């Protein structure tokens, strides 16, 4: 047991070393993530989300890992190990849940890793101590369950199934990957200065390295198979980054290169596309199969590419990202058009109602895009990350942080059911991959705000934060004030500056409807460079202030005509937010199934405080309500319907990320337009 | 073994007694199906389909039942029975395929049952003998495999699983139902006059009755569970009709009434909706869950309702049919909006690309609608049957009768894949429910052409056929000549008439763009009655001739604005046919993903003979081809796209039922319209 009894040092300096995806100095990246103290969220929506995550969501995870049996599985594995050969249930212990239950523990540990370094938490460190104590117990269990040769997987150890016998489905390396990521997170934040933190990190890293060493010993240079669910690739690359052990990177590269030769086997007849095993990754032109698997693999692909200087590999990933963004991505940034096999669909198959948009896919896309942002320094990746954050990802969590979406559609009709499920958020899932994944991302959010390139600090996301970046001439330290997504005003005050000139670069968001930049009150150009940033290069002094006013005027957006499923519709955006109509906000007679907007009616914004939602900005506009077809009526006719013939009604849109916090009634992002002939 | 060696009597009179769904005289139905010699297809598309079914498709089924292992499963069950207690594999025999493999044998036997009565076939009866010989062998296997208490299910008998231990998934009663239906078909056609036929029928009916008796002994008056896949309900009602044994009808009613109380259990967590077990059937307002299961159940519901005079039960089925037609049915007549769980979607969830529209669902809807047509005498059911026949169902078979669709979407994009499957027709499937289902429907098609009510013969479907109906005053015998769907001209010549007045009623198809009726050359009213029929009541004489000219002018049809997925689109219909654009017919530059039609351009029809398709009527029209979005371009914009800005191209539509007989390139039924502002 680690000594966690001493009170956390409330005023201890945050000495974070690095966040997720931290390339080695030799990696071929255009940007470097912040190292050292880095960034911290201090106010605004992202800060509030991070706090809610710690105060409401993480405690729920700790409880659920007990209730759902994840920890019992590990206890059973430990008991079996203690009792004998370590594998095969001779104790009568029963395994609970799907084969990848361990990964929920690991994602939670990763979240805890980031949290432990953040701040000691309120009430004299109670929350810090609760998290650290859980980590201490869980790590203790892992130590007890891990076999002598380093193997660790509670499902295999309890069930007695042969190791690596059905890698297409067993998720053994997927779980190992999440364990490794948790260990890397804990190791990168170990010097928080909090008592016991460094020891915890050391213990977890030891477990993870023994697992990784076992994988190297078993798979390096072999063609024994690939895990059906990618994740180990990026995890091994990160472990290489954290430990310097080249064998981990080599194995990650091997797994990336082995993909596409049928080594992954088959998962319940879902085929090779499902497992990204149809074509070598370098020959793959479009994302296909299971969306989360595909994008977890991409994270590993980029990690391997930048660490090995493999430009063609990186370029293949960029090409697939471009294809995905142009042809397989929803307005919310989400991916995965099919419930069947939780998969990407064909190009331009983007049904709003049947959108799968798994929360984990949004997280995977966020992780992949961050890696491409570092690799290339291009703002388009930060654009997508912001879109994901405030929409596809943001919507996955209820206002109270206690319920989660697994699937994130852009439309819900009356009486919606998927099997027997009405499609509302759940507290937990029998396949609970999403909630702890949400938690690890929110706990590490500050690492994605900024990066550096040479003598320039690039700010990608605007929110209340402090940012501290080591540039060539010294440290540049900023205090950023912003109320995004509600307002477009951002202030960055220089608290400390290096000697001589250096650059401060602001991403000009693609959504800004008009940008004004001032430096110490003086207007400056707001034209971004070819990478999408406005770079202000000068001799900065403490007290300098840059203000940006990004235009967040609400606007109508329209789909390309090639997208069949939302033809003839428009959606509302404001700043980085996608909006939606929820039945809860409409007058009784304005049934969402029978509304249409005439032309592009004016959008009237107002601040509001809605029950179940809290503070928000709603948008009022005008619509027409037409009548439903008569019951029993054949719904295909010799003349087009005339939705413009109905009654005018005022309707109200709310941010998509805030939907489903009232009742379970319909929602739609895409609003039909009255055909112009009948306006 | 039955003596099948004697040559079939080529000129033997067809003495069919009854077809599928033949209510008892006491049943509460508005119409009666034809009894006695009934109808025969003599020319036209339906006749050609029936011939192709016998000559190309059925031989393929006989081969596949051997290749896929269905017959081996039954042989294994027979061997085990011979060897010992009849259950539990002590012979080392292995079971092949899904648990319901027996049902493929039974559906094929049902098809053979109808075929054996139809005609002796070409080449001196070779085809008749091949079918009869297969039936003889297969029935022999069933006799050998059936256990002493009447139980028969090769999966349970070979696997050794307990009987009825997991009814949600085991399909034991589903298979029994298909066995019963095969036996009923064989029994109803036994007096074909062909040598050996009656003996075969007797043997199969004996096997089926022993199975049914076993079910009665096991389940009657009990609450032991329900089969997850409805089918036994209609089968038992039909067996009651064929044998007069009331216990079968009682058990059918029991199973119908027991539905909705959680007795069906759960199939892999799909929930109660999936198995139609959420609500009692009388309280169910809309079709939900697995589409085929839902509609097979409806067939049983109507059978039980009319045989027991249960008007509220019938009315609940009618209400669901109306709801389904208005809110959950595709233009092709197909049902099933979701690949997930092969299920109905929410109301108005009708994606053309992701339409599941299982072929078996089209068959189920056809069977259900026929029962409602008999129950009510309303033409709307015949309308849907015709739509299903020529579209959702017709498309499931390749031109050569050798390949089949399981899923029937209304759109296919470039590079389409579902798992690793490119979505083309297959010769057979690992779950091969559809091909033999197609075969049993095609073999019995003539039974759905006409029915009687009192002194009136109702003709529902128009095609080359002879129809012979016993009316109160005697037999009315017609020869019908028609070239539907290509032409709208129908001639019905009276070959024999009863004494005194009687009615000849023609359904006025809902698609007819203008109807002219002549009786012996004299114009007559073409106004249908409230049930949708034109009833011509007169003293008919041999040689009388009624001609109908139904308008088959090609036309544009439009979806109700409440259907989101095809908003802003139009489709082409001609007569009962839905048309589609296939890439194969368009000029090189006219990419289906980027076509739009300006307004409602003229539709120019022409007869054509296309490679891979054969004789057809194609429709040429005008479209605009616009450019694709640039690669990597975010596809949501501040201004609507302008698909009207492209180049004009002529495009060609083909009947939907003939699609996918050339290459695997894109297809679409719904064609985007240029928004009127940009026309």
CSV table of N, CA and C in Angstrom, one decimal, chain A residues 270-273 322 325-326 329-331 338-341 346-350 353-354 387 411 413-420 556-565 567-569 593-594 626 629 631-643 668 670 672 675-677, chain B residues 270-273 322 325-326 329-331 338-341 346-350 353-354 387 411 413-420 556-565 567-569 593-594 626 629 631-643 668 670 672 675-677:
chain,number,residue,atom,x,y,z
A,270,UNK,N,-18.0,-10.8,-39.0
A,270,UNK,CA,-18.2,-9.4,-39.4
A,270,UNK,C,-17.2,-9.0,-40.5
A,271,UNK,N,-16.2,-9.9,-40.8
A,271,UNK,CA,-15.4,-9.6,-42.0
A,271,UNK,C,-14.1,-8.8,-41.7
A,272,UNK,N,-13.3,-8.7,-42.7
A,272,UNK,CA,-12.0,-8.1,-42.5
A,272,UNK,C,-12.1,-6.6,-42.4
A,273,UNK,N,-13.1,-5.9,-43.1
A,273,UNK,CA,-13.2,-4.5,-43.0
A,273,UNK,C,-13.5,-4.1,-41.5
A,322,UNK,N,-8.8,13.3,-44.4
A,322,UNK,CA,-9.5,14.2,-45.4
A,322,UNK,C,-10.7,13.5,-46.0
A,325,UNK,N,-13.5,13.3,-43.3
A,325,UNK,CA,-14.1,14.6,-43.0
A,325,UNK,C,-15.0,15.0,-44.1
A,326,UNK,N,-14.6,14.7,-45.3
A,326,UNK,CA,-15.4,15.2,-46.5
A,326,UNK,C,-16.6,14.3,-46.8
A,329,UNK,N,-18.5,12.3,-42.2
A,329,UNK,CA,-18.6,12.9,-40.9
A,329,UNK,C,-19.9,13.7,-40.8
A,330,UNK,N,-20.5,13.6,-39.6
A,330,UNK,CA,-21.7,14.4,-39.4
A,330,UNK,C,-21.4,15.8,-39.0
A,331,UNK,N,-22.4,16.7,-39.1
A,331,UNK,CA,-22.3,18.1,-38.7
A,331,UNK,C,-21.7,18.2,-37.3
A,338,UNK,N,-23.6,3.6,-39.1
A,338,UNK,CA,-24.4,2.4,-39.0
A,338,UNK,C,-24.4,1.8,-37.6
A,339,UNK,N,-25.6,1.4,-37.2
A,339,UNK,CA,-25.7,0.6,-35.9
A,339,UNK,C,-25.1,-0.8,-36.2
A,340,UNK,N,-25.3,-1.3,-37.3
A,340,UNK,CA,-24.8,-2.7,-37.7
A,340,UNK,C,-23.3,-2.6,-37.6
A,341,UNK,N,-22.7,-3.3,-36.7
A,341,UNK,CA,-21.3,-3.4,-36.5
A,341,UNK,C,-20.6,-2.1,-36.1
A,346,UNK,N,-20.9,3.8,-46.2
A,346,UNK,CA,-20.4,4.2,-47.4
A,346,UNK,C,-20.2,5.7,-47.4
A,347,UNK,N,-19.4,6.2,-48.4
A,347,UNK,CA,-19.2,7.6,-48.5
A,347,UNK,C,-20.6,8.3,-48.7
A,348,UNK,N,-20.8,9.3,-48.0
A,348,UNK,CA,-22.0,10.2,-48.0
A,348,UNK,C,-23.3,9.4,-47.5
A,349,UNK,N,-23.1,8.3,-46.8
A,349,UNK,CA,-24.2,7.7,-46.1
A,349,UNK,C,-24.2,8.3,-44.7
A,350,UNK,N,-25.1,9.3,-44.5
A,350,UNK,CA,-25.0,10.0,-43.2
A,350,UNK,C,-26.4,10.3,-42.7
A,353,UNK,N,-31.0,10.2,-38.2
A,353,UNK,CA,-31.8,9.5,-37.2
A,353,UNK,C,-31.0,8.2,-36.8
A,354,UNK,N,-30.4,7.5,-37.8
A,354,UNK,CA,-29.7,6.3,-37.5
A,354,UNK,C,-28.2,6.5,-37.3
A,387,UNK,N,-15.1,21.1,-32.9
A,387,UNK,CA,-16.4,20.7,-33.3
A,387,UNK,C,-16.8,19.4,-32.5
A,411,UNK,N,-31.1,13.0,-34.8
A,411,UNK,CA,-32.6,13.2,-34.8
A,411,UNK,C,-33.2,12.0,-34.0
A,413,UNK,N,-37.2,10.6,-33.3
A,413,UNK,CA,-38.6,10.7,-33.6
A,413,UNK,C,-39.5,10.3,-32.4
A,414,UNK,N,-40.8,10.5,-32.5
A,414,UNK,CA,-41.7,10.1,-31.5
A,414,UNK,C,-41.6,8.6,-31.3
A,415,UNK,N,-41.8,8.1,-30.1
A,415,UNK,CA,-41.9,6.7,-29.8
A,415,UNK,C,-40.6,6.0,-30.2
A,416,UNK,N,-39.5,6.6,-30.1
A,416,UNK,CA,-38.3,6.0,-30.6
A,416,UNK,C,-37.9,4.8,-29.8
A,417,UNK,N,-37.5,3.7,-30.5
A,417,UNK,CA,-37.0,2.6,-29.8
A,417,UNK,C,-35.9,1.9,-30.6
A,418,UNK,N,-34.9,1.4,-29.9
A,418,UNK,CA,-33.8,0.6,-30.5
A,418,UNK,C,-33.9,-0.7,-29.7
A,419,UNK,N,-34.4,-1.7,-30.2
A,419,UNK,CA,-34.7,-2.9,-29.4
A,419,UNK,C,-35.8,-2.4,-28.4
A,420,UNK,N,-35.5,-2.6,-27.1
A,420,UNK,CA,-36.5,-2.1,-26.1
A,420,UNK,C,-36.0,-0.8,-25.5
A,556,UNK,N,-27.3,29.8,-40.5
A,556,UNK,CA,-27.9,28.6,-41.2
A,556,UNK,C,-26.8,27.9,-41.9
A,557,UNK,N,-26.7,26.6,-41.8
A,557,UNK,CA,-25.8,25.9,-42.7
A,557,UNK,C,-26.5,24.8,-43.5
A,558,UNK,N,-26.0,24.5,-44.6
A,558,UNK,CA,-26.6,23.6,-45.5
A,558,UNK,C,-25.7,22.4,-45.9
A,559,UNK,N,-26.3,21.3,-46.2
A,559,UNK,CA,-25.5,20.1,-46.6
A,559,UNK,C,-25.1,20.2,-48.1
A,560,UNK,N,-24.0,19.6,-48.4
A,560,UNK,CA,-23.7,19.5,-49.8
A,560,UNK,C,-24.8,18.6,-50.5
A,561,UNK,N,-25.2,18.9,-51.7
A,561,UNK,CA,-26.3,18.2,-52.3
A,561,UNK,C,-26.0,16.7,-52.4
A,562,UNK,N,-24.8,16.3,-52.3
A,562,UNK,CA,-24.5,14.8,-52.4
A,562,UNK,C,-24.9,14.0,-51.2
A,563,UNK,N,-25.2,14.7,-50.1
A,563,UNK,CA,-25.6,14.1,-48.9
A,563,UNK,C,-27.2,13.8,-48.9
A,564,UNK,N,-27.5,12.6,-49.2
A,564,UNK,CA,-29.0,12.4,-49.5
A,564,UNK,C,-29.9,12.5,-48.3
A,565,UNK,N,-29.4,12.1,-47.2
A,565,UNK,CA,-30.3,12.0,-46.0
A,565,UNK,C,-30.8,13.3,-45.4
A,567,UNK,N,-31.1,16.2,-47.5
A,567,UNK,CA,-31.5,17.1,-48.6
A,567,UNK,C,-32.6,18.0,-48.2
A,568,UNK,N,-32.6,19.2,-48.7
A,568,UNK,CA,-33.7,20.1,-48.4
A,568,UNK,C,-33.8,20.6,-47.0
A,569,UNK,N,-32.7,20.4,-46.2
A,569,UNK,CA,-32.8,20.8,-44.8
A,569,UNK,C,-31.7,21.9,-44.5
A,593,UNK,N,-42.2,16.7,-36.2
A,593,UNK,CA,-42.3,15.9,-37.4
A,593,UNK,C,-42.9,16.6,-38.6
A,594,UNK,N,-43.5,17.8,-38.3
A,594,UNK,CA,-44.3,18.5,-39.3
A,594,UNK,C,-43.9,20.0,-39.4
A,626,UNK,N,-47.2,22.1,-40.7
A,626,UNK,CA,-48.1,21.5,-41.7
A,626,UNK,C,-48.8,20.3,-41.1
A,629,UNK,N,-50.1,13.4,-42.6
A,629,UNK,CA,-50.9,12.6,-43.5
A,629,UNK,C,-52.0,11.9,-42.7
A,631,UNK,N,-54.3,9.0,-41.2
A,631,UNK,CA,-53.9,7.6,-40.9
A,631,UNK,C,-54.3,6.6,-42.0
A,632,UNK,N,-53.4,5.7,-42.3
A,632,UNK,CA,-53.7,4.7,-43.3
A,632,UNK,C,-53.4,5.1,-44.7
A,633,UNK,N,-53.0,6.4,-44.8
A,633,UNK,CA,-52.9,7.0,-46.2
A,633,UNK,C,-51.5,6.5,-46.7
A,634,UNK,N,-51.5,6.0,-48.0
A,634,UNK,CA,-50.3,5.7,-48.7
A,634,UNK,C,-49.5,7.0,-48.8
A,635,UNK,N,-48.2,7.0,-48.3
A,635,UNK,CA,-47.5,8.2,-48.2
A,635,UNK,C,-46.7,8.7,-49.4
A,636,UNK,N,-47.0,8.1,-50.6
A,636,UNK,CA,-46.3,8.5,-51.8
A,636,UNK,C,-47.4,8.9,-52.8
A,637,UNK,N,-47.2,10.1,-53.4
A,637,UNK,CA,-48.3,10.7,-54.1
A,637,UNK,C,-47.9,11.2,-55.5
A,638,UNK,N,-48.9,11.5,-56.3
A,638,UNK,CA,-48.6,12.0,-57.6
A,638,UNK,C,-48.2,13.5,-57.6
A,639,UNK,N,-48.4,14.2,-56.5
A,639,UNK,CA,-48.0,15.6,-56.4
A,639,UNK,C,-47.2,15.8,-55.1
A,640,UNK,N,-46.2,16.6,-55.2
A,640,UNK,CA,-45.4,16.9,-54.0
A,640,UNK,C,-46.2,17.5,-52.9
A,641,UNK,N,-45.9,17.2,-51.7
A,641,UNK,CA,-46.6,17.8,-50.5
A,641,UNK,C,-46.3,19.3,-50.5
A,642,UNK,N,-47.1,20.0,-49.8
A,642,UNK,CA,-46.8,21.4,-49.6
A,642,UNK,C,-46.7,21.8,-48.2
A,643,UNK,N,-45.5,21.6,-47.6
A,643,UNK,CA,-45.3,22.0,-46.2
A,643,UNK,C,-45.4,23.4,-46.0
A,668,UNK,N,-34.3,17.3,-33.4
A,668,UNK,CA,-33.7,17.2,-34.8
A,668,UNK,C,-32.8,18.4,-35.0
A,670,UNK,N,-31.3,18.8,-38.2
A,670,UNK,CA,-31.6,19.2,-39.6
A,670,UNK,C,-33.1,19.5,-39.7
A,672,UNK,N,-36.3,20.7,-42.0
A,672,UNK,CA,-36.7,20.8,-43.4
A,672,UNK,C,-37.0,22.2,-43.8
A,675,UNK,N,-40.0,24.0,-49.6
A,675,UNK,CA,-39.5,24.1,-51.0
A,675,UNK,C,-39.8,25.5,-51.5
A,676,UNK,N,-38.9,26.1,-52.2
A,676,UNK,CA,-39.0,27.5,-52.5
A,676,UNK,C,-40.2,27.8,-53.3
A,677,UNK,N,-40.7,26.9,-54.2
A,677,UNK,CA,-41.8,27.2,-55.0
A,677,UNK,C,-43.1,27.5,-54.1
B,270,UNK,N,-32.1,-8.9,-27.5
B,270,UNK,CA,-32.7,-8.0,-28.4
B,270,UNK,C,-34.0,-7.4,-27.9
B,271,UNK,N,-34.5,-8.0,-26.8
B,271,UNK,CA,-35.7,-7.4,-26.1
B,271,UNK,C,-37.0,-7.9,-26.6
B,272,UNK,N,-38.0,-7.5,-25.9
B,272,UNK,CA,-39.4,-8.0,-26.1
B,272,UNK,C,-40.0,-7.6,-27.5
B,273,UNK,N,-39.7,-6.4,-27.9
B,273,UNK,CA,-40.2,-5.9,-29.2
B,273,UNK,C,-39.8,-6.8,-30.3
B,322,UNK,N,-52.8,-0.8,-41.5
B,322,UNK,CA,-53.0,0.6,-42.0
B,322,UNK,C,-51.8,1.4,-41.5
B,325,UNK,N,-48.7,0.5,-43.5
B,325,UNK,CA,-48.7,1.0,-44.9
B,325,UNK,C,-48.5,2.5,-44.9
B,326,UNK,N,-49.0,3.2,-43.9
B,326,UNK,CA,-48.9,4.7,-43.9
B,326,UNK,C,-47.6,5.2,-43.4
B,329,UNK,N,-43.7,1.7,-44.6
B,329,UNK,CA,-43.6,0.9,-45.9
B,329,UNK,C,-42.9,1.7,-46.9
B,330,UNK,N,-42.0,1.1,-47.6
B,330,UNK,CA,-41.3,1.7,-48.7
B,330,UNK,C,-42.1,1.7,-50.0
B,331,UNK,N,-41.7,2.6,-50.9
B,331,UNK,CA,-42.4,2.7,-52.2
B,331,UNK,C,-42.5,1.3,-52.9
B,338,UNK,N,-34.4,-1.3,-40.6
B,338,UNK,CA,-33.2,-1.4,-39.9
B,338,UNK,C,-32.5,-2.7,-40.2
B,339,UNK,N,-31.2,-2.6,-40.5
B,339,UNK,CA,-30.4,-3.8,-40.5
B,339,UNK,C,-30.3,-4.4,-39.1
B,340,UNK,N,-30.1,-3.5,-38.1
B,340,UNK,CA,-30.0,-4.0,-36.7
B,340,UNK,C,-31.3,-4.7,-36.4
B,341,UNK,N,-31.1,-6.0,-36.1
B,341,UNK,CA,-32.2,-6.9,-35.6
B,341,UNK,C,-33.2,-7.1,-36.8
B,346,UNK,N,-38.8,3.2,-36.5
B,346,UNK,CA,-39.8,4.1,-36.0
B,346,UNK,C,-40.7,4.5,-37.1
B,347,UNK,N,-41.8,5.1,-36.8
B,347,UNK,CA,-42.7,5.6,-37.9
B,347,UNK,C,-42.0,6.6,-38.7
B,348,UNK,N,-42.1,6.5,-40.0
B,348,UNK,CA,-41.5,7.4,-41.0
B,348,UNK,C,-39.9,7.4,-41.0
B,349,UNK,N,-39.4,6.3,-40.4
B,349,UNK,CA,-37.9,6.1,-40.6
B,349,UNK,C,-37.8,5.2,-41.8
B,350,UNK,N,-37.5,5.7,-42.9
B,350,UNK,CA,-37.5,4.9,-44.1
B,350,UNK,C,-36.3,5.3,-45.0
B,353,UNK,N,-31.2,3.9,-48.6
B,353,UNK,CA,-29.9,3.2,-48.7
B,353,UNK,C,-29.8,2.1,-47.7
B,354,UNK,N,-30.3,2.3,-46.5
B,354,UNK,CA,-30.2,1.3,-45.4
B,354,UNK,C,-31.5,0.5,-45.3
B,387,UNK,N,-48.1,-4.5,-55.6
B,387,UNK,CA,-46.9,-3.7,-55.4
B,387,UNK,C,-45.7,-4.5,-54.9
B,411,UNK,N,-31.5,2.1,-52.7
B,411,UNK,CA,-30.4,2.9,-53.2
B,411,UNK,C,-29.1,2.1,-52.9
B,413,UNK,N,-24.8,3.0,-53.2
B,413,UNK,CA,-23.8,4.0,-53.7
B,413,UNK,C,-22.6,3.2,-54.2
B,414,UNK,N,-21.7,4.0,-54.7
B,414,UNK,CA,-20.4,3.5,-55.1
B,414,UNK,C,-19.7,2.8,-53.9
B,415,UNK,N,-18.9,1.8,-54.3
B,415,UNK,CA,-18.1,1.1,-53.3
B,415,UNK,C,-18.9,0.6,-52.1
B,416,UNK,N,-20.1,0.2,-52.3
B,416,UNK,CA,-21.0,-0.2,-51.2
B,416,UNK,C,-20.5,-1.5,-50.6
B,417,UNK,N,-20.4,-1.5,-49.3
B,417,UNK,CA,-20.1,-2.7,-48.5
B,417,UNK,C,-20.9,-2.8,-47.2
B,418,UNK,N,-21.3,-4.0,-47.0
B,418,UNK,CA,-22.0,-4.3,-45.7
B,418,UNK,C,-21.1,-5.4,-45.1
B,419,UNK,N,-20.3,-5.0,-44.1
B,419,UNK,CA,-19.3,-5.9,-43.7
B,419,UNK,C,-18.3,-6.1,-44.9
B,420,UNK,N,-18.1,-7.3,-45.3
B,420,UNK,CA,-17.3,-7.5,-46.5
B,420,UNK,C,-18.1,-7.8,-47.7
B,556,UNK,N,-44.4,10.6,-62.2
B,556,UNK,CA,-43.5,11.0,-61.1
B,556,UNK,C,-44.3,10.8,-59.8
B,557,UNK,N,-43.7,10.3,-58.8
B,557,UNK,CA,-44.4,10.2,-57.5
B,557,UNK,C,-43.5,10.9,-56.4
B,558,UNK,N,-44.1,11.4,-55.4
B,558,UNK,CA,-43.4,12.2,-54.4
B,558,UNK,C,-43.7,11.7,-53.0
B,559,UNK,N,-42.7,11.7,-52.1
B,559,UNK,CA,-43.0,11.3,-50.7
B,559,UNK,C,-43.7,12.3,-49.9
B,560,UNK,N,-44.5,11.9,-49.0
B,560,UNK,CA,-45.1,12.9,-48.0
B,560,UNK,C,-43.9,13.6,-47.3
B,561,UNK,N,-44.1,14.9,-47.1
B,561,UNK,CA,-43.0,15.7,-46.4
B,561,UNK,C,-42.6,15.1,-45.1
B,562,UNK,N,-43.4,14.3,-44.5
B,562,UNK,CA,-43.0,13.7,-43.2
B,562,UNK,C,-41.9,12.7,-43.3
B,563,UNK,N,-41.7,12.2,-44.5
B,563,UNK,CA,-40.6,11.2,-44.7
B,563,UNK,C,-39.3,11.9,-45.0
B,564,UNK,N,-38.5,11.9,-43.9
B,564,UNK,CA,-37.2,12.7,-44.0
B,564,UNK,C,-36.2,12.3,-45.0
B,565,UNK,N,-36.1,10.9,-45.1
B,565,UNK,CA,-34.9,10.4,-45.8
B,565,UNK,C,-35.0,10.6,-47.3
B,567,UNK,N,-36.7,13.4,-48.7
B,567,UNK,CA,-37.2,14.8,-49.0
B,567,UNK,C,-36.5,15.3,-50.2
B,568,UNK,N,-37.3,16.1,-51.0
B,568,UNK,CA,-36.8,16.7,-52.2
B,568,UNK,C,-36.4,15.8,-53.3
B,569,UNK,N,-37.0,14.6,-53.3
B,569,UNK,CA,-36.8,13.6,-54.3
B,569,UNK,C,-38.1,13.3,-55.0
B,593,UNK,N,-24.5,9.8,-58.1
B,593,UNK,CA,-24.4,10.6,-56.9
B,593,UNK,C,-24.6,12.1,-57.1
B,594,UNK,N,-24.5,12.5,-58.4
B,594,UNK,CA,-24.6,14.0,-58.6
B,594,UNK,C,-25.6,14.4,-59.7
B,626,UNK,N,-24.4,17.7,-61.7
B,626,UNK,CA,-23.5,18.8,-61.0
B,626,UNK,C,-22.2,18.2,-60.5
B,629,UNK,N,-18.2,17.6,-54.5
B,629,UNK,CA,-17.4,18.5,-53.7
B,629,UNK,C,-16.0,18.1,-53.8
B,631,UNK,N,-12.3,17.0,-52.9
B,631,UNK,CA,-11.9,16.1,-51.8
B,631,UNK,C,-11.4,16.9,-50.6
B,632,UNK,N,-11.7,16.4,-49.4
B,632,UNK,CA,-11.3,17.0,-48.2
B,632,UNK,C,-12.1,18.2,-47.8
B,633,UNK,N,-13.1,18.5,-48.6
B,633,UNK,CA,-13.9,19.7,-48.3
B,633,UNK,C,-15.0,19.4,-47.2
B,634,UNK,N,-15.1,20.2,-46.3
B,634,UNK,CA,-16.1,20.1,-45.3
B,634,UNK,C,-17.5,20.2,-46.0
B,635,UNK,N,-18.4,19.2,-45.8
B,635,UNK,CA,-19.5,19.2,-46.7
B,635,UNK,C,-20.8,20.0,-46.2
B,636,UNK,N,-20.6,20.8,-45.2
B,636,UNK,CA,-21.7,21.6,-44.7
B,636,UNK,C,-21.3,23.1,-44.9
B,637,UNK,N,-22.1,23.9,-45.5
B,637,UNK,CA,-21.7,25.2,-46.0
B,637,UNK,C,-22.7,26.3,-45.6
B,638,UNK,N,-22.3,27.5,-45.6
B,638,UNK,CA,-23.2,28.6,-45.3
B,638,UNK,C,-24.2,28.9,-46.4
B,639,UNK,N,-24.1,28.4,-47.5
B,639,UNK,CA,-25.1,28.6,-48.6
B,639,UNK,C,-25.5,27.2,-49.2
B,640,UNK,N,-26.7,27.1,-49.6
B,640,UNK,CA,-27.1,25.8,-50.1
B,640,UNK,C,-26.4,25.5,-51.4
B,641,UNK,N,-26.2,24.2,-51.7
B,641,UNK,CA,-25.6,23.9,-53.0
B,641,UNK,C,-26.5,24.2,-54.1
B,642,UNK,N,-26.0,24.2,-55.3
B,642,UNK,CA,-26.9,24.5,-56.5
B,642,UNK,C,-26.8,23.4,-57.5
B,643,UNK,N,-27.5,22.3,-57.3
B,643,UNK,CA,-27.4,21.2,-58.2
B,643,UNK,C,-28.0,21.5,-59.6
B,668,UNK,N,-30.5,4.0,-57.7
B,668,UNK,CA,-31.3,4.8,-56.8
B,668,UNK,C,-32.7,4.8,-57.4
B,670,UNK,N,-35.1,6.9,-55.6
B,670,UNK,CA,-35.5,8.3,-55.4
B,670,UNK,C,-34.4,9.2,-56.0
B,672,UNK,N,-33.0,13.0,-56.7
B,672,UNK,CA,-33.1,14.4,-56.2
B,672,UNK,C,-33.7,15.3,-57.2
B,675,UNK,N,-33.7,22.1,-56.5
B,675,UNK,CA,-34.6,23.0,-55.8
B,675,UNK,C,-35.2,24.0,-56.7
B,676,UNK,N,-36.5,24.3,-56.6
B,676,UNK,CA,-37.2,25.1,-57.6
B,676,UNK,C,-36.6,26.5,-57.8
B,677,UNK,N,-36.0,27.1,-56.8
B,677,UNK,CA,-35.4,28.4,-56.9
B,677,UNK,C,-34.3,28.4,-58.0
